Short mmCIF file of C-alpha atoms and ligand atoms in Angstrom, two decimals:
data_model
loop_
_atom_site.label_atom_id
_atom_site.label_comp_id
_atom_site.label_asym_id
_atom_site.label_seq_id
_atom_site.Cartn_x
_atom_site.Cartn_y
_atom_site.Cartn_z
CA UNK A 52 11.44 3.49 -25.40
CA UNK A 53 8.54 1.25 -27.36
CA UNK A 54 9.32 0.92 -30.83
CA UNK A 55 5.66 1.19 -31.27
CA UNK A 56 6.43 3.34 -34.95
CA UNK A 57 5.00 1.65 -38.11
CA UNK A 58 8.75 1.75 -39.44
CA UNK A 59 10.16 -1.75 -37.30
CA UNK A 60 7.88 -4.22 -36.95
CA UNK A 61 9.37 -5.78 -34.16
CA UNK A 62 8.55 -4.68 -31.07
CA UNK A 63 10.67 -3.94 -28.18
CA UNK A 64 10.60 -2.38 -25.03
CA UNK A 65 14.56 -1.57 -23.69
CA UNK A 66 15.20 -0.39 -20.10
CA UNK A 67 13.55 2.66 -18.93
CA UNK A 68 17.07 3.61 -17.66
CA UNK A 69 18.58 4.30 -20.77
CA UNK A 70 15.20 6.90 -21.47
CA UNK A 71 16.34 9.05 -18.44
CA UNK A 72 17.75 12.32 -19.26
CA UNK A 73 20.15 14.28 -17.05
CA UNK A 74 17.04 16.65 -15.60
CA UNK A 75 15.04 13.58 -15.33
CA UNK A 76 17.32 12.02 -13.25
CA UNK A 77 17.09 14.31 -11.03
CA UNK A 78 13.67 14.50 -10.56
CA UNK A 79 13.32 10.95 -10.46
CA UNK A 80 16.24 11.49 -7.17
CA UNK A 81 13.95 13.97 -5.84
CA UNK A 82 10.69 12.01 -6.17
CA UNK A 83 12.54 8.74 -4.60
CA UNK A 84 13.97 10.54 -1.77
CA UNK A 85 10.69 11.75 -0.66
CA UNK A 86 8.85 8.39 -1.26
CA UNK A 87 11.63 6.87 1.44
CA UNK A 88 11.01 9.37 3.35
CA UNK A 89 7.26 8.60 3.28
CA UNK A 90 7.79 4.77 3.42
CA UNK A 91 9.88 5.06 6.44
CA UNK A 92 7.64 6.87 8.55
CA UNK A 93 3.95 5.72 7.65
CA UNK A 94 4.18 2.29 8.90
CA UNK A 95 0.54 1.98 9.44
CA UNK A 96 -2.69 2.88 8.05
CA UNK A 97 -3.31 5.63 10.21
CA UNK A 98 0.23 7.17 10.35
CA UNK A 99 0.06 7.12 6.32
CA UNK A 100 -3.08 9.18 6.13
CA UNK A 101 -2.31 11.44 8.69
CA UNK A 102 1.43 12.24 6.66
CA UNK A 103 -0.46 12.78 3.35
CA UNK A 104 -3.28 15.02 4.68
CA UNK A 105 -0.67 17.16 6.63
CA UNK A 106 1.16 17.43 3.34
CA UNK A 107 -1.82 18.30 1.43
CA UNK A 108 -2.54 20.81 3.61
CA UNK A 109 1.19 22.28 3.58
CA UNK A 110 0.21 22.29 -0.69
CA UNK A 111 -2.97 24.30 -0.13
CA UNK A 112 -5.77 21.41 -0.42
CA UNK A 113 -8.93 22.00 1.38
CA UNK A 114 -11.26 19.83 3.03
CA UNK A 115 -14.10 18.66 0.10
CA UNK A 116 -17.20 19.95 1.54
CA UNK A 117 -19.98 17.07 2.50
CA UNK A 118 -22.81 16.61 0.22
CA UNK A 119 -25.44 18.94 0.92
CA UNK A 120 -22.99 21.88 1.00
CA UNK A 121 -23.97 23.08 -2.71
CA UNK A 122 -21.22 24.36 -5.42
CA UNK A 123 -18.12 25.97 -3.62
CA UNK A 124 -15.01 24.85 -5.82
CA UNK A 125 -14.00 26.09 -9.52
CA UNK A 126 -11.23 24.99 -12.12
CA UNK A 127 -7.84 24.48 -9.82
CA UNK A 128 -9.22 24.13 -6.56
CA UNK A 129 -7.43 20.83 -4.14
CA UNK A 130 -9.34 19.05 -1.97
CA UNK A 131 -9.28 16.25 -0.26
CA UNK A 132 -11.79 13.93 1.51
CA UNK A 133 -11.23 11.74 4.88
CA UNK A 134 -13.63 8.46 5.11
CA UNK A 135 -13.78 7.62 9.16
CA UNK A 136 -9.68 7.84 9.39
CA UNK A 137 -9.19 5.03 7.21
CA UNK A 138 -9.08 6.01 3.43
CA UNK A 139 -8.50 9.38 1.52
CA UNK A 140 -8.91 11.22 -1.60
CA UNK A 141 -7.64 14.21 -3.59
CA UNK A 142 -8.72 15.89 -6.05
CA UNK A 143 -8.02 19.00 -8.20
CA UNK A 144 -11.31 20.60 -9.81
CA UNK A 145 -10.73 20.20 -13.68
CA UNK A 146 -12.08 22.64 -16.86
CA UNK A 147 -14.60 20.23 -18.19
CA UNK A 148 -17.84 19.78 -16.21
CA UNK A 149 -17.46 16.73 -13.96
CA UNK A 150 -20.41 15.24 -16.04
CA UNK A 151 -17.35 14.04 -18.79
CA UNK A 152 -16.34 12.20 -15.85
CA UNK A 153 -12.97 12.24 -13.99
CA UNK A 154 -9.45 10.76 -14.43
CA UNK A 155 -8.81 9.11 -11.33
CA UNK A 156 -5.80 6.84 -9.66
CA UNK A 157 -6.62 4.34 -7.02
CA UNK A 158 -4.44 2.75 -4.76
CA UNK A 159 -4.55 1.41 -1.10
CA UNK A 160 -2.80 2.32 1.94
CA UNK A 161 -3.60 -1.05 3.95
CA UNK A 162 0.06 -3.78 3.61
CA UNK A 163 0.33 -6.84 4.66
CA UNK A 164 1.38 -7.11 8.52
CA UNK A 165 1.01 -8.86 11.82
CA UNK A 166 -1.56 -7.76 14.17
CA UNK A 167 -2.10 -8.81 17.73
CA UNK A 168 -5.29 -10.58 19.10
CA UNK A 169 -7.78 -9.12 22.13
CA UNK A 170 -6.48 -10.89 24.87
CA UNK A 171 -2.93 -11.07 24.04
CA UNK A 172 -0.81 -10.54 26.75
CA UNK A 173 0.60 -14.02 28.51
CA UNK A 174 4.14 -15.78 30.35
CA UNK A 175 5.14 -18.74 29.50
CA UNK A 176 8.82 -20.58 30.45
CA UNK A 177 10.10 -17.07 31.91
CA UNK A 178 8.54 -14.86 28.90
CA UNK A 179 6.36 -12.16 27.77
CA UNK A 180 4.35 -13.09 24.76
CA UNK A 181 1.72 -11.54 22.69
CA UNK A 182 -0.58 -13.60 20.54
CA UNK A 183 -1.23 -12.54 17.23
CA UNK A 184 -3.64 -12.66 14.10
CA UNK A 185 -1.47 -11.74 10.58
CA UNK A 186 -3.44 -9.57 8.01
CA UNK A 187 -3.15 -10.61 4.30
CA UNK A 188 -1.41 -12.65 2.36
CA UNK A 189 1.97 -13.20 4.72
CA UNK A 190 4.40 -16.19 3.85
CA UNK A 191 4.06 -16.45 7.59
CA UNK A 192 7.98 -18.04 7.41
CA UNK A 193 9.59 -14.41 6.37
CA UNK A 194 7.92 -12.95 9.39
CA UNK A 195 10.21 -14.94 12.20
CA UNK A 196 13.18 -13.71 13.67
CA UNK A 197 13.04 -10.16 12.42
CA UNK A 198 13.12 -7.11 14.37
CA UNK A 199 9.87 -5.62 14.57
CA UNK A 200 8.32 -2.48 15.96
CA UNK A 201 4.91 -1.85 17.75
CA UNK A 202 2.36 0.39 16.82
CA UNK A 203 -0.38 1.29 18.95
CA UNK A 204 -3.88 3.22 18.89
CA UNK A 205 -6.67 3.20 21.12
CA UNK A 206 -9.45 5.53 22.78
CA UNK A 207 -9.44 5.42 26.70
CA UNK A 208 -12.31 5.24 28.79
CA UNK A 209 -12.48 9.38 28.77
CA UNK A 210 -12.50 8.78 25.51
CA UNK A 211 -8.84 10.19 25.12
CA UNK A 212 -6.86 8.94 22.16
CA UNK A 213 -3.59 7.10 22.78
CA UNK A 214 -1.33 6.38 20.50
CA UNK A 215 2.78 5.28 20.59
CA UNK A 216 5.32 4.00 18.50
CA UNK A 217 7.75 1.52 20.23
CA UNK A 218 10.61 0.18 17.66
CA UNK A 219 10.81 2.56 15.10
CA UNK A 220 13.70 4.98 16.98
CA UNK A 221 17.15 3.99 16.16
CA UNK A 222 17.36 3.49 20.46
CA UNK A 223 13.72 2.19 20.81
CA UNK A 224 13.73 -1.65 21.85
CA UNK A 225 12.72 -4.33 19.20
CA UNK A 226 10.44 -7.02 19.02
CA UNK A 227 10.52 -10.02 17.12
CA UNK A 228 8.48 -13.81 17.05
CA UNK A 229 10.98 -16.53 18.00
CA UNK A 230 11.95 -19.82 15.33
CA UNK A 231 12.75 -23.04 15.99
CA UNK A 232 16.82 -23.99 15.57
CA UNK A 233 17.69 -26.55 13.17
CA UNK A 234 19.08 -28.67 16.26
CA UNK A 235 15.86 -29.12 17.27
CA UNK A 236 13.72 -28.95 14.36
CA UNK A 237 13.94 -32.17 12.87
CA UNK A 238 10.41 -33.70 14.30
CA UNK A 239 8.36 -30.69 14.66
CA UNK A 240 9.28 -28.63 11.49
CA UNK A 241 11.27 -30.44 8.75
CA UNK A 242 8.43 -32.62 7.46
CA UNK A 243 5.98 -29.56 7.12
CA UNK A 244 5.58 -27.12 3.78
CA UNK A 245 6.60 -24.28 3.16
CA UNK A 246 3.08 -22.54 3.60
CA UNK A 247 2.79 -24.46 7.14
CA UNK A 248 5.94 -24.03 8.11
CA UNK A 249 4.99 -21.55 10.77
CA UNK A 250 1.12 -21.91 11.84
CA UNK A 251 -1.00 -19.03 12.34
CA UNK A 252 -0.85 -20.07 16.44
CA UNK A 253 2.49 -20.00 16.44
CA UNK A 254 3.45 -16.37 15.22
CA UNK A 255 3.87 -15.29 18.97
CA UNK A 256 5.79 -11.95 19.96
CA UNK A 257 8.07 -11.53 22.57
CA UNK A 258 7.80 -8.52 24.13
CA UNK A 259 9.71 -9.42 27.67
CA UNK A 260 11.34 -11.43 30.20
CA UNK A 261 11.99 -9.75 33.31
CA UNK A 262 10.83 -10.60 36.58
CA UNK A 263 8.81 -7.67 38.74
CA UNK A 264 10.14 -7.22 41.98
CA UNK A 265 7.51 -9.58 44.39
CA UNK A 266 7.07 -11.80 47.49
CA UNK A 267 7.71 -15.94 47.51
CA UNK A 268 3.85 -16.55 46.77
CA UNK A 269 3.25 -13.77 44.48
CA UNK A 270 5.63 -15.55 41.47
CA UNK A 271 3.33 -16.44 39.09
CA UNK A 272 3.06 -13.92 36.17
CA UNK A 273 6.11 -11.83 37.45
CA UNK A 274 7.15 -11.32 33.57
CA UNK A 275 3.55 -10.39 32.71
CA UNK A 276 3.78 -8.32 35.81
CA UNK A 277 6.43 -6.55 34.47
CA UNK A 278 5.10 -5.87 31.28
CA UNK A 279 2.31 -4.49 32.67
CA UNK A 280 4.00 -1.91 35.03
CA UNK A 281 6.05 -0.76 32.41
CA UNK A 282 3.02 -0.07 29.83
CA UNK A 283 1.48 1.76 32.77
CA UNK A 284 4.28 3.54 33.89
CA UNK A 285 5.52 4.72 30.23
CA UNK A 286 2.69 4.48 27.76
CA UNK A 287 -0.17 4.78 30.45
CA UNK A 288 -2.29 2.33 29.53
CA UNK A 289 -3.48 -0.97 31.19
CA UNK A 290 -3.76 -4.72 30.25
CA UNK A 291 -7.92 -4.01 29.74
CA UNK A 292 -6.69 -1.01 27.10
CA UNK A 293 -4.82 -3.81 24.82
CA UNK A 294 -7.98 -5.04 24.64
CA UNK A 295 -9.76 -2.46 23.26
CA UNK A 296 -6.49 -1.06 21.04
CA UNK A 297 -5.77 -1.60 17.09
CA UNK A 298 -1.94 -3.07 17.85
CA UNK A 299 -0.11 -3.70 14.61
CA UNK A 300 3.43 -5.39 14.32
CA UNK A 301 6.03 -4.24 11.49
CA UNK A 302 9.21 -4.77 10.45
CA UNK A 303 11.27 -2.11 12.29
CA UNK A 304 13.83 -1.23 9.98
CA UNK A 305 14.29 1.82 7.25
CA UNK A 306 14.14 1.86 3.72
CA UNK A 307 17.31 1.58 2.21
CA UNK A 308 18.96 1.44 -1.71
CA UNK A 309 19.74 -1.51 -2.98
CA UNK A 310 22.58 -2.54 -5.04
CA UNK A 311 26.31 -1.21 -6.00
CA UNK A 312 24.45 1.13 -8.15
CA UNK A 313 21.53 2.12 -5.78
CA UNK A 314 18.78 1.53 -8.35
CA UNK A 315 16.37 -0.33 -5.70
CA UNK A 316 14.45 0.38 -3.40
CA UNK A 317 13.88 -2.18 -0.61
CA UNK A 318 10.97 -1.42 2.08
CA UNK A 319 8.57 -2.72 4.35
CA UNK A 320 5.32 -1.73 2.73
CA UNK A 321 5.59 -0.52 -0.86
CA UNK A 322 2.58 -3.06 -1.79
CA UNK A 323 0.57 -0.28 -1.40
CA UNK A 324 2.44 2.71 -0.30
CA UNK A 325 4.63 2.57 -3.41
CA UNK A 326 1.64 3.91 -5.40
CA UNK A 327 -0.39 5.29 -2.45
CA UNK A 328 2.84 7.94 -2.59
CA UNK A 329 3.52 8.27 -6.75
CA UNK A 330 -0.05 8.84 -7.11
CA UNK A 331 -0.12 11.30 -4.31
CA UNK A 332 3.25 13.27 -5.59
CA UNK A 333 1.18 13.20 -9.26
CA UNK A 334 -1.93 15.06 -7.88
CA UNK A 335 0.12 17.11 -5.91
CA UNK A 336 2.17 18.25 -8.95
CA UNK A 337 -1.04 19.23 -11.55
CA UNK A 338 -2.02 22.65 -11.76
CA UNK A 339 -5.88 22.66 -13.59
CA UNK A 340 -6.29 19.83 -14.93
CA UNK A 341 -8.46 18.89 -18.47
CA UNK A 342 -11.20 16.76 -16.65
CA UNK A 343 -11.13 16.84 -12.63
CA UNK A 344 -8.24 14.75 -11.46
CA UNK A 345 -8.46 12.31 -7.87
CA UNK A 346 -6.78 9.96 -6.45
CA UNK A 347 -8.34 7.62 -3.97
CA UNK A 348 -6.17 5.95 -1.56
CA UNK A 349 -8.48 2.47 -0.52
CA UNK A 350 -8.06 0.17 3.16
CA UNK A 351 -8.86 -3.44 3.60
CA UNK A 352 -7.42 -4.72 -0.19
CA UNK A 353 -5.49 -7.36 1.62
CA UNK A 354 -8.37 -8.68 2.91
CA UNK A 355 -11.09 -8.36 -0.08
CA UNK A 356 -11.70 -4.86 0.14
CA UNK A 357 -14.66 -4.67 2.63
CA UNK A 358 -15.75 -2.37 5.03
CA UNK A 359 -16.73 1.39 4.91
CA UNK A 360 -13.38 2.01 3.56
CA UNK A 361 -12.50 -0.56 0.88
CA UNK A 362 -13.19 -0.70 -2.32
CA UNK A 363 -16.41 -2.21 -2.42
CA UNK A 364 -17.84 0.39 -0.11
CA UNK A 365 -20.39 2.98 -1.37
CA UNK A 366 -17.75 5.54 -0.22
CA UNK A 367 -16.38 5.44 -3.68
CA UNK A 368 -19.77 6.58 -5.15
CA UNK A 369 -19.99 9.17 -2.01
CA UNK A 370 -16.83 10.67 -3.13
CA UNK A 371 -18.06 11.05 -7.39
CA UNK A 372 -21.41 12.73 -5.24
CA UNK A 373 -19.40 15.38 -3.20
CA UNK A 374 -17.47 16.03 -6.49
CA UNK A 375 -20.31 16.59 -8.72
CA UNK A 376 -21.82 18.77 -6.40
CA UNK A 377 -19.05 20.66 -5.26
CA UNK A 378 -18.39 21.39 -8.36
CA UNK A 379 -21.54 22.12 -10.98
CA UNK A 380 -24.38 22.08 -7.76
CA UNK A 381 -26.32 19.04 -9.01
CA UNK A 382 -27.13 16.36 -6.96
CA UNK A 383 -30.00 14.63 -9.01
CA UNK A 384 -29.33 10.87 -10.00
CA UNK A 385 -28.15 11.92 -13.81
CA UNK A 386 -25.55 14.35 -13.05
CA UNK A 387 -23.83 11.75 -10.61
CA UNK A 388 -24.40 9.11 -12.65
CA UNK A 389 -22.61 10.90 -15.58
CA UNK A 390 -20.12 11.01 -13.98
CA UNK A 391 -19.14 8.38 -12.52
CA UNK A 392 -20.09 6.31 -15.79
CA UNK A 393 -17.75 8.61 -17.77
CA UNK A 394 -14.80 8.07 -14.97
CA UNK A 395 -11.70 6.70 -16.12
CA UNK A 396 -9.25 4.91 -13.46
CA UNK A 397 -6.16 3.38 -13.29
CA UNK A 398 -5.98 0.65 -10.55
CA UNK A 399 -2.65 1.22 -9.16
CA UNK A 400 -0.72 -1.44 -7.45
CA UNK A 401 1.79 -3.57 -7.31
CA UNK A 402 2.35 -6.78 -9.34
CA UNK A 403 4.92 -9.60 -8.88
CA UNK A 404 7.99 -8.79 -11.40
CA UNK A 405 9.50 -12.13 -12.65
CA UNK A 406 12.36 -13.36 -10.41
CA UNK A 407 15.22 -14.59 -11.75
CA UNK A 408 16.19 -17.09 -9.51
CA UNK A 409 12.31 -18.30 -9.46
CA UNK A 410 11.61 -17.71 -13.41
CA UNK A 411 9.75 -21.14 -13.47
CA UNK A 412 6.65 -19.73 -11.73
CA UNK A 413 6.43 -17.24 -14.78
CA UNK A 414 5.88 -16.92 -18.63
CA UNK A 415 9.00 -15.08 -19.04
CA UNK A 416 7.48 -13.64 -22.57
CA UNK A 417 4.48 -12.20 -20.40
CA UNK A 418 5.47 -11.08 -17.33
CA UNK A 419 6.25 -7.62 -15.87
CA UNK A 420 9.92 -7.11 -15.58
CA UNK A 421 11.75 -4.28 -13.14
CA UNK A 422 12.68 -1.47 -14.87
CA UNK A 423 10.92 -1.21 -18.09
CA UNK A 424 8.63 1.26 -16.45
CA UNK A 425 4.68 0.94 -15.91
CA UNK A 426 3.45 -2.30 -16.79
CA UNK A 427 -0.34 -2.81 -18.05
CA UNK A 428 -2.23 -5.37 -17.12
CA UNK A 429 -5.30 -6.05 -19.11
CA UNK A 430 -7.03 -8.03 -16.21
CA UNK A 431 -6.12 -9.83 -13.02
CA UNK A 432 -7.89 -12.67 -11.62
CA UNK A 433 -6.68 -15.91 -11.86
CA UNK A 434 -7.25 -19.96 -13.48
CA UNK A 435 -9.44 -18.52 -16.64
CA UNK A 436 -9.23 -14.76 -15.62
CA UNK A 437 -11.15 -15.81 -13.39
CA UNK A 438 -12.96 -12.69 -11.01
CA UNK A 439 -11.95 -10.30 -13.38
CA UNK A 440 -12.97 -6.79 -14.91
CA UNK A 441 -10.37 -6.91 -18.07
CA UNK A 442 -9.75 -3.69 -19.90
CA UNK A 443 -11.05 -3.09 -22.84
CA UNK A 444 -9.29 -1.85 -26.15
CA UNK A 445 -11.13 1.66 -26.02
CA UNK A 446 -9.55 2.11 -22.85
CA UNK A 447 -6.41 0.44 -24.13
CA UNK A 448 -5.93 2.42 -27.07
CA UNK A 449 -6.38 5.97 -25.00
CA UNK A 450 -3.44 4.64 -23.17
CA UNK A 451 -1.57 3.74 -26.24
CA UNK A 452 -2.30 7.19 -27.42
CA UNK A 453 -0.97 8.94 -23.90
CA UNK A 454 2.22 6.70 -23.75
CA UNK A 455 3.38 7.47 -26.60
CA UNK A 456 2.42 10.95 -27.26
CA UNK A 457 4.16 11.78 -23.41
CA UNK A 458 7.01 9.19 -23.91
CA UNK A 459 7.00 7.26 -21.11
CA UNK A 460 7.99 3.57 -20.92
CA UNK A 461 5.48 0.87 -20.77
CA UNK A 462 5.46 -2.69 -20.43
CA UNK A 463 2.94 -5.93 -20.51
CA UNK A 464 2.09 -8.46 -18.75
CA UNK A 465 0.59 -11.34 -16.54
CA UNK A 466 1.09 -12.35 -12.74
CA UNK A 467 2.70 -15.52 -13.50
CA UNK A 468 1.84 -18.78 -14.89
CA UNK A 469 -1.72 -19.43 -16.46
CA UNK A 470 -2.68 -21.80 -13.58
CA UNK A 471 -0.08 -21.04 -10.95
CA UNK A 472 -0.18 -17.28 -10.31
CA UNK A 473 -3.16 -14.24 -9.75
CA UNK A 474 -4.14 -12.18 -7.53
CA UNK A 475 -6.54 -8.79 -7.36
CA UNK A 476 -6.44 -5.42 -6.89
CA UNK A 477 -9.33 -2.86 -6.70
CA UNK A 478 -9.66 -2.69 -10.08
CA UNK A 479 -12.82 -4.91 -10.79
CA UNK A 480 -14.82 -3.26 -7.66
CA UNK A 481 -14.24 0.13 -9.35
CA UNK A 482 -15.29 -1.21 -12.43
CA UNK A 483 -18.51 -2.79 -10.49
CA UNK A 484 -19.53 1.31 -10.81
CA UNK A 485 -19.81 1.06 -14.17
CA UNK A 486 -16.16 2.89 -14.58
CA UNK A 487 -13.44 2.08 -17.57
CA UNK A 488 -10.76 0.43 -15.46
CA UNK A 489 -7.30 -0.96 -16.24
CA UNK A 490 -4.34 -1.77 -14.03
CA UNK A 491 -1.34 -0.29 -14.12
CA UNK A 492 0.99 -1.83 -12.02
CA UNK A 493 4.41 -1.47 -10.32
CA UNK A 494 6.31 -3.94 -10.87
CA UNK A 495 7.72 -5.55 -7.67
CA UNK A 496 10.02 -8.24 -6.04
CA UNK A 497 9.41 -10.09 -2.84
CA UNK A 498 5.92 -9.04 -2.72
CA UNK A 499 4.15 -9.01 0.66
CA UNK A 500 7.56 -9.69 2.23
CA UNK A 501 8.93 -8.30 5.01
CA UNK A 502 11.42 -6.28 2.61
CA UNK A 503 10.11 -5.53 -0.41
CA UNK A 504 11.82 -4.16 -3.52
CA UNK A 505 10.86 -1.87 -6.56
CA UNK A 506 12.85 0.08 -9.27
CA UNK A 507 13.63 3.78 -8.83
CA UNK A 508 13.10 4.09 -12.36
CA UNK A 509 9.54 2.10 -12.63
CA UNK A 510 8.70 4.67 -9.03
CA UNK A 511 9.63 7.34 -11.21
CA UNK A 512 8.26 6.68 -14.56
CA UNK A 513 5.08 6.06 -12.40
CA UNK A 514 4.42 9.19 -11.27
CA UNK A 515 5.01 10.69 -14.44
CA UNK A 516 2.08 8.72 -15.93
CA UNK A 517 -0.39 8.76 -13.11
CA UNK A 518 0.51 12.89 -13.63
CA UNK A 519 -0.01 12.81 -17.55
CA UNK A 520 -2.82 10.56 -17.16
CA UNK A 521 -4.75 12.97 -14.14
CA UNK A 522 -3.36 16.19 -16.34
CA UNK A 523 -4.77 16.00 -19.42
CA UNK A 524 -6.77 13.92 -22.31
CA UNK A 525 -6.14 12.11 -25.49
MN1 MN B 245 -1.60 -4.48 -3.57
MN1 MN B 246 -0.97 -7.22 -1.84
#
């Protein structure tokens, strides 16, 4: 715990292991089992909010009426809210009017990931390929000879949807984008970086290479062929329904522990879905909360936040409307504007924990660390801070104040060097409302890798302060 007491004036932060009482341990087994769980199974945007609104429901949250719908919720009522099948929030109805504003955690569900283009079905030298087009920040390199899985949504021309999941069975076939072998790579590879080690054009998936049975002069395409008949034949759909599909490609494997001593967790996806699921087991754990507690679970962060559903969208300000309403039965301009001005957030994603084997690419003194537990980070942005919304020490000392009063670890720190690291999370586009923001961030190795990795103790310590934070006020 923080020595953060007037009586040493040095201050230290130890590891949030040794905190962890027997009971706690146990609960923080309980939470990380379920976030696997989770992790394992939502592999996609649409499978995670499907999983969290079917176990919102199982917890007794409603559907927030739409604005017009007038005052129907009071003091420990859960809700949630669907924005066109992309992003979703929660909320449980608080004592104070929602005019002192909410305490609210955003995350988002979208991960980095490999996505396959419009026409993308070709043969080439005897194989079935699919072009692609990667989504985020990818070190395109990592994404090469791994197995991956194939997940696939679309609306038929009756306007039926069809959806399947080919990979993700332990007896389910694989895919996986071919790499050059070092016998032949010395030309064509050696002299590039690492960034353009594997081009964009060249992230290709294999997804066959077996002839359809055919005549002499019917040969060409007989591996497309194939491809096709099976897609038909199995999945009923047809090479014009690729077209019109969202196709994404992921890393097929399972969660698993990492370590003799099982304190990691290594996943596809955690960068968001690690906080996407802590904030989502906090809301689901309050009773009736102080001020009304949310959590709003954000698409399209990878790629700036845009759309209807990121975080730029007026969909945050429609959700702060259906509240207010739903909840005192004012929709005039002041009453929603109260409270969303009086709305206090905590961004909540993950941030790149300092690596030893890589600790030149950080300021050891400031950078988040696995397993000290949450780690605050006053702003993001990068060269001069630059883009963004920095916290300020109101806001700062409120969480100094809930840390410490609910004693849960904390931690500080930067995304690497001054002029070498930085990224963003949805914190400055909340803060665009005219919201106190700050992030709060899991700290996280291997980020936007195919296999990422975060503490079970930061996961757990997590939840407890996205719960404390939702819960109450200091
Ligand atoms: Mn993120
Ligand atoms: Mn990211």
């Amino acid at each position: 715990m923080q020595e953060s007491k007037d009586k040493n004036v040095l201050y230290s932060n130890a590891s949030a292991w040794e905190l962890l009482s027997p009971s706690e341990e146990k609960l923080m087994n309980e939470r990380v089992a379920n976030y696997m769980k989770f992790v394992g199974a939502c592999k996609t945007e649409r499978a995670t909010l499907k999983y969290l609104k079917a176990e919102a429901a199982k917890l007794g949250f409603k559907e927030l009426p739409p604005l017009g719908a007038g005052k129907a919720l009071k003091p420990g009522s859960k809700v949630y809210f669907i924005n066109k099948n992309k992003a979703i929030g929660f909320a449980v109805i608080g004592k104070r009017p929602i005019s002192e504003g909410i305490r609210m955690v955003a995350a988002h569900l979208d991960v980095p990931r490999i996505d396959v283009k419009s026409n993308p079905l070709y043969e080439k030298h005897n194989m079935a390929l699919f072009k692609t087009h990667y989504y985020g920040g990818i070190r395109k390199y990592q994404w090469v000879t791994v197995p991956l899985s194939l997940h696939v949504n679309v609306m038929s021309l009756e306007g039926k949807e069809i959806s399947f999941v080919i990979g993700e069975k332990p007896d389910d076939p694989v895919f996986t984008i071919t790499d050059l072998a070092p016998h032949v790579a010395a030309k064509l590879q050696k002299p590039r970086t690492s960034e353009e080690l594997i081009h964009g054009e060249e992230l290709n998936l294999l997804v066959g290479h077996r002839t359809a049975p055919g005549t002499e002069e019917e040969k060409q395409d007989r591996v497309k062929k194939m491809v096709l008949e099976i897609l038909k034949k199995e999945y009923k759909i047809t090479e014009e329904d690729l077209s019109w599909a969202e196709i994404r490609v992921v890393p097929a494997y399972k969660p698993r522990e990492v370590g003799f001593d099982r304190s990691m967790i290594g996943a596809y996806g955690h960068d968001d879905r690690v906080c996407v699921y802590a904030g989502f087991q906090a809301i689901a754990s309050i009773d009736v909360p102080e001020h009304t507690a949310a959590a709003l679970m954000l698409d399209k962060e990878e790629v700036g936040s845009t759309g209807p559903n990121g975080a730029q969208s007026d969909l945050v300000a429609d959700f702060m409307a259906m509240l207010c309403e739903a909840t005192s039965g004012k929709t005039d301009f002041a009453s929603i504007r109260n409270a969303i001005v009086n709305t206090k957030v905590l961004s909540i994603d993950t941030n790149a924990a300092i690596d030893p084997s890589w600790e030149s690419a950080y300021d050891p003194l400031n950078s988040g660390k696995i397993g000290k537990g949450p780690w605050v980070a006053k702003f993001s942005g990068k060269n001069g801070k630059s883009g963004s919304s920095e916290v300020d020490m109101e806001f700062l000392g409120y969480l100094r104040r809930m840390f410490n009063k609910e004693n849960i670890p904390y931690q500080f720190g930067e995304m690497g060097k001054v002029e070498e690291g930085g990224g963003g999370t949805v914190a400055y586009m909340l803060a665009n409302n005219n919201m106190e923001v700050v992030d709060l961030c899991m700290p996280t190795l291997c980020l936007h890798s195919p296999f990422e990795l975060v503490s079970k103790v930061d996961y757990h310590y997590s939840v407890s302060a996205y719960k404390v934070f939702m819960e109450n006020s200091y």
